[in-house]
Amino acid sequence: MKEMLLGDYLNPEQFLSFDEQECPFDDSIKAYNHLVNVLGFPENIMIFPVEFEILDGIEYYSYLFWEAFDVVKKEICTFLPAFLH
């Protein structure tokens, strides 16, 4: 399967650079390679960025993940956190 890149951002200055210890999967290609080559997921997956937002009383939390979607079965395979805590 051909790898697809994310492409250029319209406003690259809005994105911060993070240490690899905090954000080991800072792009979809790294997430794809980890899921397929390390964890053994099928090659026919697509990777999407996903943000979960949680409001807990007055506290607001946001979590970033990579979603792996199986294009043959048309279902979500798994989520991979973009940031490690």
GROMACS .gro file of C-alpha atoms in nm:
model
   85
    1MET     CA    1   0.000   0.000   0.000
    2LYS     CA    2   0.130   0.345  -0.089
    3GLU     CA    3   0.200   0.575   0.206
    4MET     CA    4   0.016   0.906   0.198
    5LEU     CA    5   0.171   1.214   0.356
    6LEU     CA    6  -0.021   1.470   0.556
    7GLY     CA    7   0.084   1.753   0.327
    8ASP     CA    8   0.176   2.112   0.399
    9TYR     CA    9   0.008   2.316   0.668
   10LEU     CA   10  -0.144   2.650   0.577
   11ASN     CA   11  -0.005   2.816   0.890
   12PRO     CA   12   0.298   2.617   1.007
   13GLU     CA   13   0.372   2.874   1.279
   14GLN     CA   14   0.064   2.757   1.471
   15PHE     CA   15   0.223   2.416   1.539
   16LEU     CA   16   0.477   2.369   1.815
   17SER     CA   17   0.776   2.141   1.811
   18PHE     CA   18   0.776   1.877   2.086
   19ASP     CA   19   1.047   1.656   2.228
   20GLU     CA   20   1.028   1.295   2.106
   21GLN     CA   21   1.001   1.181   2.470
   22GLU     CA   22   0.671   1.374   2.501
   23CYS     CA   23   0.536   1.318   2.151
   24PRO     CA   24   0.687   1.007   1.986
   25PHE     CA   25   0.430   1.008   1.703
   26ASP     CA   26   0.430   1.369   1.583
   27ASP     CA   27   0.309   1.281   1.233
   28SER     CA   28   0.084   1.024   1.068
   29ILE     CA   29   0.373   0.842   0.899
   30LYS     CA   30   0.543   0.764   1.232
   31ALA     CA   31   0.209   0.648   1.374
   32TYR     CA   32   0.141   0.429   1.067
   33ASN     CA   33   0.488   0.273   1.074
   34HIS     CA   34   0.460   0.196   1.446
   35LEU     CA   35   0.116   0.037   1.412
   36VAL     CA   36   0.207  -0.174   1.106
   37ASN     CA   37   0.576  -0.256   1.160
   38VAL     CA   38   0.588  -0.280   1.542
   39LEU     CA   39   0.235  -0.374   1.651
   40GLY     CA   40   0.143  -0.586   1.346
   41PHE     CA   41  -0.167  -0.404   1.220
   42PRO     CA   42  -0.260  -0.464   0.853
   43GLU     CA   43  -0.107  -0.235   0.591
   44ASN     CA   44  -0.450  -0.129   0.463
   45ILE     CA   45  -0.511   0.114   0.748
   46MET     CA   46  -0.549   0.490   0.723
   47ILE     CA   47  -0.435   0.720   1.001
   48PHE     CA   48  -0.637   1.023   1.115
   49PRO     CA   49  -0.571   1.279   1.390
   50VAL     CA   50  -0.844   1.281   1.654
   51GLU     CA   51  -0.900   1.513   1.950
   52PHE     CA   52  -1.108   1.410   2.251
   53GLU     CA   53  -1.242   1.692   2.464
   54ILE     CA   54  -1.365   1.633   2.818
   55LEU     CA   55  -1.536   1.882   3.047
   56ASP     CA   56  -1.511   1.769   3.409
   57GLY     CA   57  -1.700   2.024   3.616
   58ILE     CA   58  -1.510   2.344   3.545
   59GLU     CA   59  -1.192   2.171   3.427
   60TYR     CA   60  -1.144   2.122   3.053
   61TYR     CA   61  -0.914   1.853   2.913
   62SER     CA   62  -0.805   1.786   2.556
   63TYR     CA   63  -0.631   1.467   2.440
   64LEU     CA   64  -0.478   1.405   2.098
   65PHE     CA   65  -0.471   1.060   1.937
   66TRP     CA   66  -0.405   0.895   1.604
   67GLU     CA   67  -0.695   0.681   1.485
   68ALA     CA   68  -0.622   0.372   1.275
   69PHE     CA   69  -0.907   0.293   1.036
   70ASP     CA   70  -0.922  -0.036   0.842
   71VAL     CA   71  -1.032   0.059   0.489
   72VAL     CA   72  -1.132  -0.299   0.396
   73LYS     CA   73  -1.343  -0.378   0.703
   74LYS     CA   74  -1.455  -0.013   0.731
   75GLU     CA   75  -1.399  -0.001   1.106
   76ILE     CA   76  -1.178   0.167   1.362
   77CYS     CA   77  -0.887  -0.059   1.462
   78THR     CA   78  -0.734   0.134   1.750
   79PHE     CA   79  -0.619   0.469   1.884
   80LEU     CA   80  -0.259   0.566   1.950
   81PRO     CA   81  -0.187   0.857   2.186
   82ALA     CA   82   0.014   1.138   2.029
   83PHE     CA   83   0.151   1.247   2.369
   84LEU     CA   84   0.286   1.034   2.652
   85HIS     CA   85   0.217   1.135   3.011
   0.00000   0.00000   0.00000
